[in-house]
Amino acid sequence: MQKVETDILVIGAGQAGLSAAYHLRRRGLEPGGGFTVLDANPGPGGAWRHRWDSLTFGAAHALHDLPGMPLGSPDPAEPASAVVTRYYGRYEQEFGFDVVRPVSVSAVAEGDGGRLAVRAVDGREWQARTVINATGTWDRPYWPYYPGRESFRGRQLHTRDFRSVADFAGQRVLVVGGGTSAVQFLLQLHRAGVETVWSTRRPPEFTLRPFDSEWGRAVEAKVSARTRAGLPPLSVVAATGLPLTDEYRRGIEDGVLVSRGGIGRLTASGVVFADGSAESVDTVLWATGFRAALEHLAPLHLREPGGGIRMNGVRVVREPRLLLVGYGESSSTLGATRAGRAAALAAVQQQPATKAPLPS
């Protein structure tokens, strides 16, 4: 199959990928020969298009504006998936990105003439001088192993499989995980009359600290220190903690947001906790987070002995032709937006003098 050449290839059309595309176009590059954006989804919205309908915009993590087009003030009761899908679609159309989709990238490897080869599952291939990887985490849910997990006779599902609390009517649900998704699942299930049990490896880290810009910078610095050392990024909750909102405070008072501690093992019909106590449950909901979806980068041998990818900002130390956004410190929507700009500037600087317009 014919190889398509482009100067800069962006993999992923979520917050980070669209931000990168905006800043590439702003610096004079045109979609197609100048840069190309690939996305695995059938339409706009990134990972947000897969979120469950009960996750309203008002309950979701704050979504930062994309550059050049404010989000506005959506109805907080509208599903976040609908809000973001509409916003991203309007954004792509406004700036004429012509995202190529659906494209499932299987590998990024050494290409021809010093380029990187980006290969798709269906056999298509792109050759690029620089690749901006913005694939996020949604496609790599993390399922921790506990003894007996394979013998549990009830249903097991992950955050990405959740659709509606109605699916759990009349059940007793074990929710595993210490992050915001776990807390929101527990509260939704409780409001629907579903009995829940909560398990976290460590005591829940509720904090009164305001989640403001100063907090954001502190979190990014903490995560950046790990990626600069070639260590895997921390989970979101490990870096941020949980905001002690009035709703969460009521959940604690009602006994809903009270963890039973870590899991010792699962049984055919329930769970035995680390302290030896046991509960019968019908379903286990693993709200245990995601890992960066980077398997397609394996041919480039980027991993350090510590298990992570050594970064210098958005630059991959082992492979200068590859820029990572939405990874580590740029995994939040605000961080992803800023990282998209940084990646675009770095990518433009890497192009030959005849190809690279000066940054405006």
Short mmCIF file of C-alpha atoms in Angstrom, two decimals:
data_model
loop_
_atom_site.label_atom_id
_atom_site.label_comp_id
_atom_site.label_asym_id
_atom_site.label_seq_id
_atom_site.Cartn_x
_atom_site.Cartn_y
_atom_site.Cartn_z
CA MET A 1 0.00 0.00 0.00
CA GLN A 2 1.21 3.52 -0.80
CA LYS A 3 3.09 5.43 1.88
CA VAL A 4 1.83 8.96 2.59
CA GLU A 5 4.48 11.56 3.43
CA THR A 6 3.82 14.44 5.80
CA ASP A 7 6.14 16.73 7.73
CA ILE A 8 4.44 16.32 11.10
CA LEU A 9 2.01 13.59 12.14
CA VAL A 10 -0.28 13.96 15.16
CA ILE A 11 -1.68 10.71 16.57
CA GLY A 12 -4.89 11.40 18.48
CA ALA A 13 -7.54 14.13 18.23
CA GLY A 14 -8.30 14.68 21.91
CA GLN A 15 -7.46 17.81 23.90
CA ALA A 16 -3.70 17.54 23.40
CA GLY A 17 -3.83 16.54 19.73
CA LEU A 18 -6.25 19.31 18.76
CA SER A 19 -4.20 21.88 20.65
CA ALA A 20 -1.09 20.77 18.77
CA ALA A 21 -2.95 20.95 15.44
CA TYR A 22 -4.15 24.49 16.20
CA HIS A 23 -0.65 25.74 16.93
CA LEU A 24 0.81 23.99 13.89
CA ARG A 25 -1.73 25.67 11.64
CA ARG A 26 -1.20 29.01 13.37
CA ARG A 27 2.45 28.79 12.37
CA GLY A 28 1.66 28.37 8.70
CA LEU A 29 1.53 24.61 8.23
CA GLU A 30 -1.42 23.25 6.27
CA PRO A 31 -3.30 19.99 6.90
CA GLY A 32 -2.09 17.30 4.54
CA GLY A 33 1.50 17.90 3.48
CA GLY A 34 2.42 20.14 6.41
CA PHE A 35 0.77 18.08 9.12
CA THR A 36 -1.74 15.26 9.40
CA VAL A 37 -3.95 14.31 12.34
CA LEU A 38 -4.99 10.67 12.82
CA ASP A 39 -7.63 9.49 15.28
CA ALA A 40 -8.86 6.02 16.23
CA ASN A 41 -12.44 7.08 16.91
CA PRO A 42 -15.17 7.17 14.24
CA GLY A 43 -15.96 10.81 15.09
CA PRO A 44 -14.86 13.78 17.23
CA GLY A 45 -14.75 13.78 21.02
CA GLY A 46 -11.70 11.73 21.92
CA ALA A 47 -12.15 9.53 25.00
CA TRP A 48 -15.03 11.74 26.15
CA ARG A 49 -17.35 10.29 23.49
CA HIS A 50 -17.21 6.95 25.37
CA ARG A 51 -18.23 8.29 28.79
CA TRP A 52 -21.47 7.14 30.35
CA ASP A 53 -24.53 9.39 30.01
CA SER A 54 -24.95 9.84 33.76
CA LEU A 55 -21.60 11.63 33.89
CA THR A 56 -22.91 15.14 33.41
CA PHE A 57 -20.78 18.07 32.40
CA GLY A 58 -21.24 19.58 35.85
CA ALA A 59 -19.93 16.42 37.55
CA ALA A 60 -17.00 15.82 35.21
CA HIS A 61 -13.46 17.03 35.71
CA ALA A 62 -13.14 20.60 34.49
CA LEU A 63 -12.58 20.80 30.75
CA HIS A 64 -10.11 23.49 29.73
CA ASP A 65 -10.83 25.58 26.64
CA LEU A 66 -9.08 24.62 23.44
CA PRO A 67 -6.96 27.47 22.02
CA GLY A 68 -8.81 29.90 19.80
CA MET A 69 -12.36 28.80 20.69
CA PRO A 70 -13.92 29.09 24.16
CA LEU A 71 -16.13 26.24 25.28
CA GLY A 72 -18.70 28.65 26.67
CA SER A 73 -21.13 27.66 29.44
CA PRO A 74 -22.80 24.33 28.61
CA ASP A 75 -25.77 23.05 30.57
CA PRO A 76 -24.18 21.32 33.60
CA ALA A 77 -26.95 18.70 33.47
CA GLU A 78 -26.08 17.64 29.89
CA PRO A 79 -23.95 14.50 29.49
CA ALA A 80 -20.27 15.42 29.28
CA SER A 81 -19.87 13.09 26.29
CA ALA A 82 -22.38 15.13 24.28
CA VAL A 83 -20.87 18.48 25.30
CA VAL A 84 -17.31 17.53 24.42
CA THR A 85 -18.17 15.65 21.22
CA ARG A 86 -20.05 18.71 19.96
CA TYR A 87 -17.28 21.10 21.01
CA TYR A 88 -14.46 19.08 19.46
CA GLY A 89 -16.46 18.56 16.25
CA ARG A 90 -17.13 22.29 15.92
CA TYR A 91 -13.45 22.96 16.63
CA GLU A 92 -12.22 20.57 13.94
CA GLN A 93 -14.60 22.11 11.42
CA GLU A 94 -13.76 25.71 12.32
CA PHE A 95 -10.02 25.22 11.81
CA GLY A 96 -10.25 22.71 8.95
CA PHE A 97 -8.08 19.98 10.44
CA ASP A 98 -9.48 17.20 8.20
CA VAL A 99 -8.80 14.53 10.81
CA VAL A 100 -8.20 11.12 9.22
CA ARG A 101 -10.38 8.57 11.01
CA PRO A 102 -10.87 5.93 12.06
CA VAL A 103 -7.19 4.96 12.10
CA SER A 104 -5.92 2.47 14.68
CA VAL A 105 -2.13 2.87 14.83
CA SER A 106 -0.35 -0.44 15.37
CA ALA A 107 3.28 0.69 15.33
CA VAL A 108 5.64 3.65 15.08
CA ALA A 109 9.03 2.52 13.80
CA GLU A 110 12.06 3.62 11.82
CA GLY A 111 10.97 4.72 8.36
CA ASP A 112 12.62 5.84 5.14
CA GLY A 113 15.20 8.59 4.85
CA GLY A 114 15.35 9.44 8.54
CA ARG A 115 11.57 9.62 8.92
CA LEU A 116 9.36 7.73 11.34
CA ALA A 117 6.91 5.22 9.87
CA VAL A 118 3.43 5.25 11.40
CA ARG A 119 1.61 2.04 10.52
CA ALA A 120 -2.10 1.36 10.91
CA VAL A 121 -3.84 -1.94 11.61
CA ASP A 122 -5.48 -1.83 8.17
CA GLY A 123 -2.11 -1.59 6.39
CA ARG A 124 -1.99 2.15 5.74
CA GLU A 125 1.30 3.91 6.44
CA TRP A 126 2.43 7.50 6.95
CA GLN A 127 6.03 8.70 6.90
CA ALA A 128 6.77 11.78 9.02
CA ARG A 129 9.79 13.82 10.03
CA THR A 130 8.24 14.38 13.47
CA VAL A 131 5.48 12.52 15.31
CA ILE A 132 3.38 14.11 18.07
CA ASN A 133 1.83 11.28 20.06
CA ALA A 134 -1.41 12.25 21.83
CA THR A 135 -3.08 8.87 22.37
CA GLY A 136 -4.12 9.38 25.99
CA THR A 137 -5.08 6.50 28.29
CA TRP A 138 -8.66 5.40 27.54
CA ASP A 139 -7.61 2.38 25.49
CA ARG A 140 -5.50 0.91 28.28
CA PRO A 141 -7.62 0.29 31.39
CA TYR A 142 -5.70 -1.01 34.38
CA TRP A 143 -7.02 -4.24 35.96
CA PRO A 144 -5.04 -5.06 39.12
CA TYR A 145 -4.63 -8.72 40.00
CA TYR A 146 -5.80 -10.15 43.30
CA PRO A 147 -5.87 -13.82 44.31
CA GLY A 148 -9.19 -15.42 43.44
CA ARG A 149 -10.18 -12.86 40.83
CA GLU A 150 -10.61 -15.55 38.21
CA SER A 151 -12.88 -17.61 40.50
CA PHE A 152 -15.38 -14.82 41.27
CA ARG A 153 -18.71 -15.90 39.75
CA GLY A 154 -20.30 -12.46 39.60
CA ARG A 155 -19.81 -9.72 37.05
CA GLN A 156 -16.56 -7.75 36.79
CA LEU A 157 -16.29 -4.52 34.81
CA HIS A 158 -13.98 -1.54 34.50
CA THR A 159 -14.68 2.20 34.50
CA ARG A 160 -14.65 2.22 30.70
CA ASP A 161 -17.44 -0.41 30.65
CA PHE A 162 -19.80 1.54 32.94
CA ARG A 163 -23.01 2.73 31.29
CA SER A 164 -25.82 3.22 33.83
CA VAL A 165 -26.62 2.65 37.48
CA ALA A 166 -29.77 0.87 36.26
CA ASP A 167 -27.52 -2.07 35.31
CA PHE A 168 -26.87 -2.71 39.02
CA ALA A 169 -30.44 -2.71 40.36
CA GLY A 170 -30.87 -5.19 43.21
CA GLN A 171 -27.15 -5.97 43.37
CA ARG A 172 -24.46 -5.49 45.97
CA VAL A 173 -21.49 -3.79 44.31
CA LEU A 174 -17.84 -3.69 45.36
CA VAL A 175 -16.23 -0.52 44.00
CA VAL A 176 -12.42 -0.72 43.89
CA GLY A 177 -10.26 2.38 43.52
CA GLY A 178 -9.38 5.60 45.33
CA GLY A 179 -9.98 8.16 42.60
CA THR A 180 -12.75 10.53 41.57
CA SER A 181 -14.43 7.95 39.31
CA ALA A 182 -14.78 5.50 42.21
CA VAL A 183 -16.25 8.19 44.47
CA GLN A 184 -18.74 9.29 41.82
CA PHE A 185 -19.79 5.69 41.14
CA LEU A 186 -20.39 5.11 44.85
CA LEU A 187 -22.56 8.21 45.17
CA GLN A 188 -24.55 7.47 41.99
CA LEU A 189 -25.18 3.88 43.02
CA HIS A 190 -26.19 4.95 46.53
CA ARG A 191 -28.69 7.49 45.18
CA ALA A 192 -30.19 4.73 43.02
CA GLY A 193 -30.68 2.48 46.04
CA VAL A 194 -27.82 0.12 45.18
CA GLU A 195 -25.88 -1.25 48.15
CA THR A 196 -22.13 -0.63 47.86
CA VAL A 197 -18.84 -1.58 49.49
CA TRP A 198 -15.68 0.49 48.88
CA SER A 199 -12.13 -0.80 48.74
CA THR A 200 -8.97 1.31 48.48
CA ARG A 201 -5.36 0.18 48.91
CA ARG A 202 -4.63 3.25 51.04
CA PRO A 203 -6.94 5.45 53.09
CA PRO A 204 -8.80 7.89 50.78
CA GLU A 205 -6.81 11.10 50.38
CA PHE A 206 -9.42 13.82 50.83
CA THR A 207 -7.97 17.33 50.88
CA LEU A 208 -9.25 20.80 51.68
CA ARG A 209 -6.64 22.41 49.46
CA PRO A 210 -8.27 24.43 46.66
CA PHE A 211 -7.67 22.99 43.19
CA ASP A 212 -6.40 26.31 41.81
CA SER A 213 -3.55 27.26 39.47
CA GLU A 214 -0.99 27.07 42.27
CA TRP A 215 -2.15 23.55 43.08
CA GLY A 216 -1.97 22.65 39.38
CA ARG A 217 1.62 23.81 39.10
CA ALA A 218 2.58 21.83 42.20
CA VAL A 219 1.00 18.67 40.80
CA GLU A 220 2.70 19.11 37.43
CA ALA A 221 6.07 19.63 39.11
CA LYS A 222 5.59 16.43 41.12
CA VAL A 223 4.72 14.38 38.04
CA SER A 224 7.44 16.04 35.93
CA ALA A 225 10.11 15.01 38.42
CA ARG A 226 9.19 11.36 37.83
CA THR A 227 9.06 11.50 34.04
CA ARG A 228 12.37 13.38 33.88
CA ALA A 229 13.85 10.48 35.88
CA GLY A 230 12.36 7.90 33.51
CA LEU A 231 9.82 6.64 36.06
CA PRO A 232 6.17 5.87 35.26
CA PRO A 233 3.77 8.76 36.00
CA LEU A 234 1.76 8.70 39.21
CA SER A 235 -1.95 7.98 39.13
CA VAL A 236 -4.12 11.08 39.10
CA VAL A 237 -5.33 10.67 42.68
CA ALA A 238 -1.81 9.98 43.95
CA ALA A 239 -0.79 13.35 42.56
CA THR A 240 -3.90 15.36 43.40
CA GLY A 241 -5.88 13.80 46.24
CA LEU A 242 -9.68 14.10 46.37
CA PRO A 243 -11.38 17.48 46.90
CA LEU A 244 -13.46 17.41 50.08
CA THR A 245 -16.60 18.94 48.57
CA ASP A 246 -19.88 19.27 50.44
CA GLU A 247 -21.22 16.31 48.46
CA TYR A 248 -18.26 14.13 49.38
CA ARG A 249 -18.51 15.23 53.01
CA ARG A 250 -22.15 14.09 53.08
CA GLY A 251 -21.11 10.79 51.51
CA ILE A 252 -18.61 10.24 54.31
CA GLU A 253 -21.20 11.11 56.96
CA ASP A 254 -23.68 8.69 55.37
CA GLY A 255 -21.11 5.90 55.46
CA VAL A 256 -20.99 5.59 51.66
CA LEU A 257 -17.50 7.05 51.20
CA VAL A 258 -15.84 4.96 53.90
CA SER A 259 -13.25 2.52 52.63
CA ARG A 260 -12.95 -1.00 53.99
CA GLY A 261 -9.27 -1.01 53.08
CA GLY A 262 -7.35 -3.19 50.66
CA ILE A 263 -8.44 -6.50 49.18
CA GLY A 264 -6.85 -9.71 50.44
CA ARG A 265 -8.54 -11.97 47.90
CA LEU A 266 -11.74 -12.54 46.01
CA THR A 267 -13.92 -15.60 46.51
CA ALA A 268 -16.57 -17.17 44.32
CA SER A 269 -19.22 -14.96 45.88
CA GLY A 270 -17.46 -12.01 47.39
CA VAL A 271 -14.35 -10.44 48.86
CA VAL A 272 -12.04 -10.96 51.81
CA PHE A 273 -10.36 -7.73 52.86
CA ALA A 274 -6.78 -7.37 54.07
CA ASP A 275 -8.00 -7.13 57.68
CA GLY A 276 -9.69 -10.56 57.36
CA SER A 277 -13.29 -9.30 57.21
CA ALA A 278 -15.45 -10.58 54.36
CA GLU A 279 -18.45 -9.41 52.35
CA SER A 280 -20.69 -11.04 49.77
CA VAL A 281 -21.01 -9.04 46.53
CA ASP A 282 -22.66 -9.57 43.16
CA THR A 283 -20.46 -7.29 41.06
CA VAL A 284 -16.95 -5.85 41.19
CA LEU A 285 -16.53 -2.44 39.56
CA TRP A 286 -12.83 -1.81 39.00
CA ALA A 287 -12.41 1.99 39.08
CA THR A 288 -8.67 1.48 39.07
CA GLY A 289 -7.62 3.94 36.42
CA PHE A 290 -5.72 3.77 33.18
CA ARG A 291 -2.18 3.66 31.91
CA ALA A 292 -0.73 5.58 28.97
CA ALA A 293 -1.66 3.85 25.70
CA LEU A 294 1.82 3.63 24.20
CA GLU A 295 2.12 0.02 23.01
CA HIS A 296 2.42 1.18 19.40
CA LEU A 297 5.68 2.95 20.33
CA ALA A 298 7.37 -0.29 21.43
CA PRO A 299 9.49 -0.61 18.24
CA LEU A 300 11.31 2.59 19.25
CA HIS A 301 12.55 1.06 22.56
CA LEU A 302 11.80 4.11 24.68
CA ARG A 303 11.48 2.55 28.14
CA GLU A 304 14.06 3.30 30.81
CA PRO A 305 15.16 0.77 33.49
CA GLY A 306 12.71 2.46 35.87
CA GLY A 307 9.82 1.47 33.60
CA GLY A 308 8.91 4.91 32.31
CA ILE A 309 9.89 7.09 29.37
CA ARG A 310 12.45 9.76 30.16
CA MET A 311 11.03 13.14 29.20
CA ASN A 312 12.34 16.68 28.91
CA GLY A 313 9.08 18.60 28.77
CA VAL A 314 7.27 17.09 25.77
CA ARG A 315 10.49 15.75 24.22
CA VAL A 316 11.39 12.06 24.47
CA VAL A 317 15.05 11.89 25.42
CA ARG A 318 15.73 8.62 23.59
CA GLU A 319 13.94 9.65 20.38
CA PRO A 320 14.06 13.36 19.45
CA ARG A 321 11.72 12.87 16.47
CA LEU A 322 8.94 11.87 18.88
CA LEU A 323 7.02 14.29 21.11
CA LEU A 324 4.64 13.03 23.82
CA VAL A 325 1.62 15.04 24.94
CA GLY A 326 -1.11 13.92 27.31
CA TYR A 327 1.55 11.91 29.16
CA GLY A 328 2.79 12.57 32.66
CA GLU A 329 2.45 16.21 33.65
CA SER A 330 0.32 16.98 30.57
CA SER A 331 -2.36 14.36 31.30
CA SER A 332 -4.88 16.91 32.62
CA THR A 333 -6.94 18.92 30.13
CA LEU A 334 -5.10 22.12 31.09
CA GLY A 335 -1.73 20.40 30.90
CA ALA A 336 -2.66 18.77 27.60
CA THR A 337 -3.61 22.12 26.06
CA ARG A 338 -0.29 23.69 27.06
CA ALA A 339 1.66 20.61 25.99
CA GLY A 340 0.01 20.71 22.57
CA ARG A 341 1.41 24.20 22.03
CA ALA A 342 4.86 23.17 23.27
CA ALA A 343 4.88 20.13 20.99
CA ALA A 344 3.82 22.18 17.98
CA LEU A 345 6.64 24.67 18.56
CA ALA A 346 9.17 21.86 19.02
CA ALA A 347 7.94 20.07 15.89
CA VAL A 348 8.17 23.21 13.76
CA GLN A 349 11.71 23.84 14.98
CA GLN A 350 12.71 20.33 13.85
CA GLN A 351 11.64 20.84 10.24
CA PRO A 352 14.16 21.78 7.51
CA ALA A 353 14.66 25.51 7.08
CA THR A 354 12.74 25.50 3.78
CA LYS A 355 9.79 23.83 5.51
CA ALA A 356 9.63 25.52 8.89
CA PRO A 357 7.87 28.89 9.10
CA LEU A 358 9.02 31.15 11.87
CA PRO A 359 6.87 31.04 15.01
CA SER A 360 4.54 34.01 15.24
#
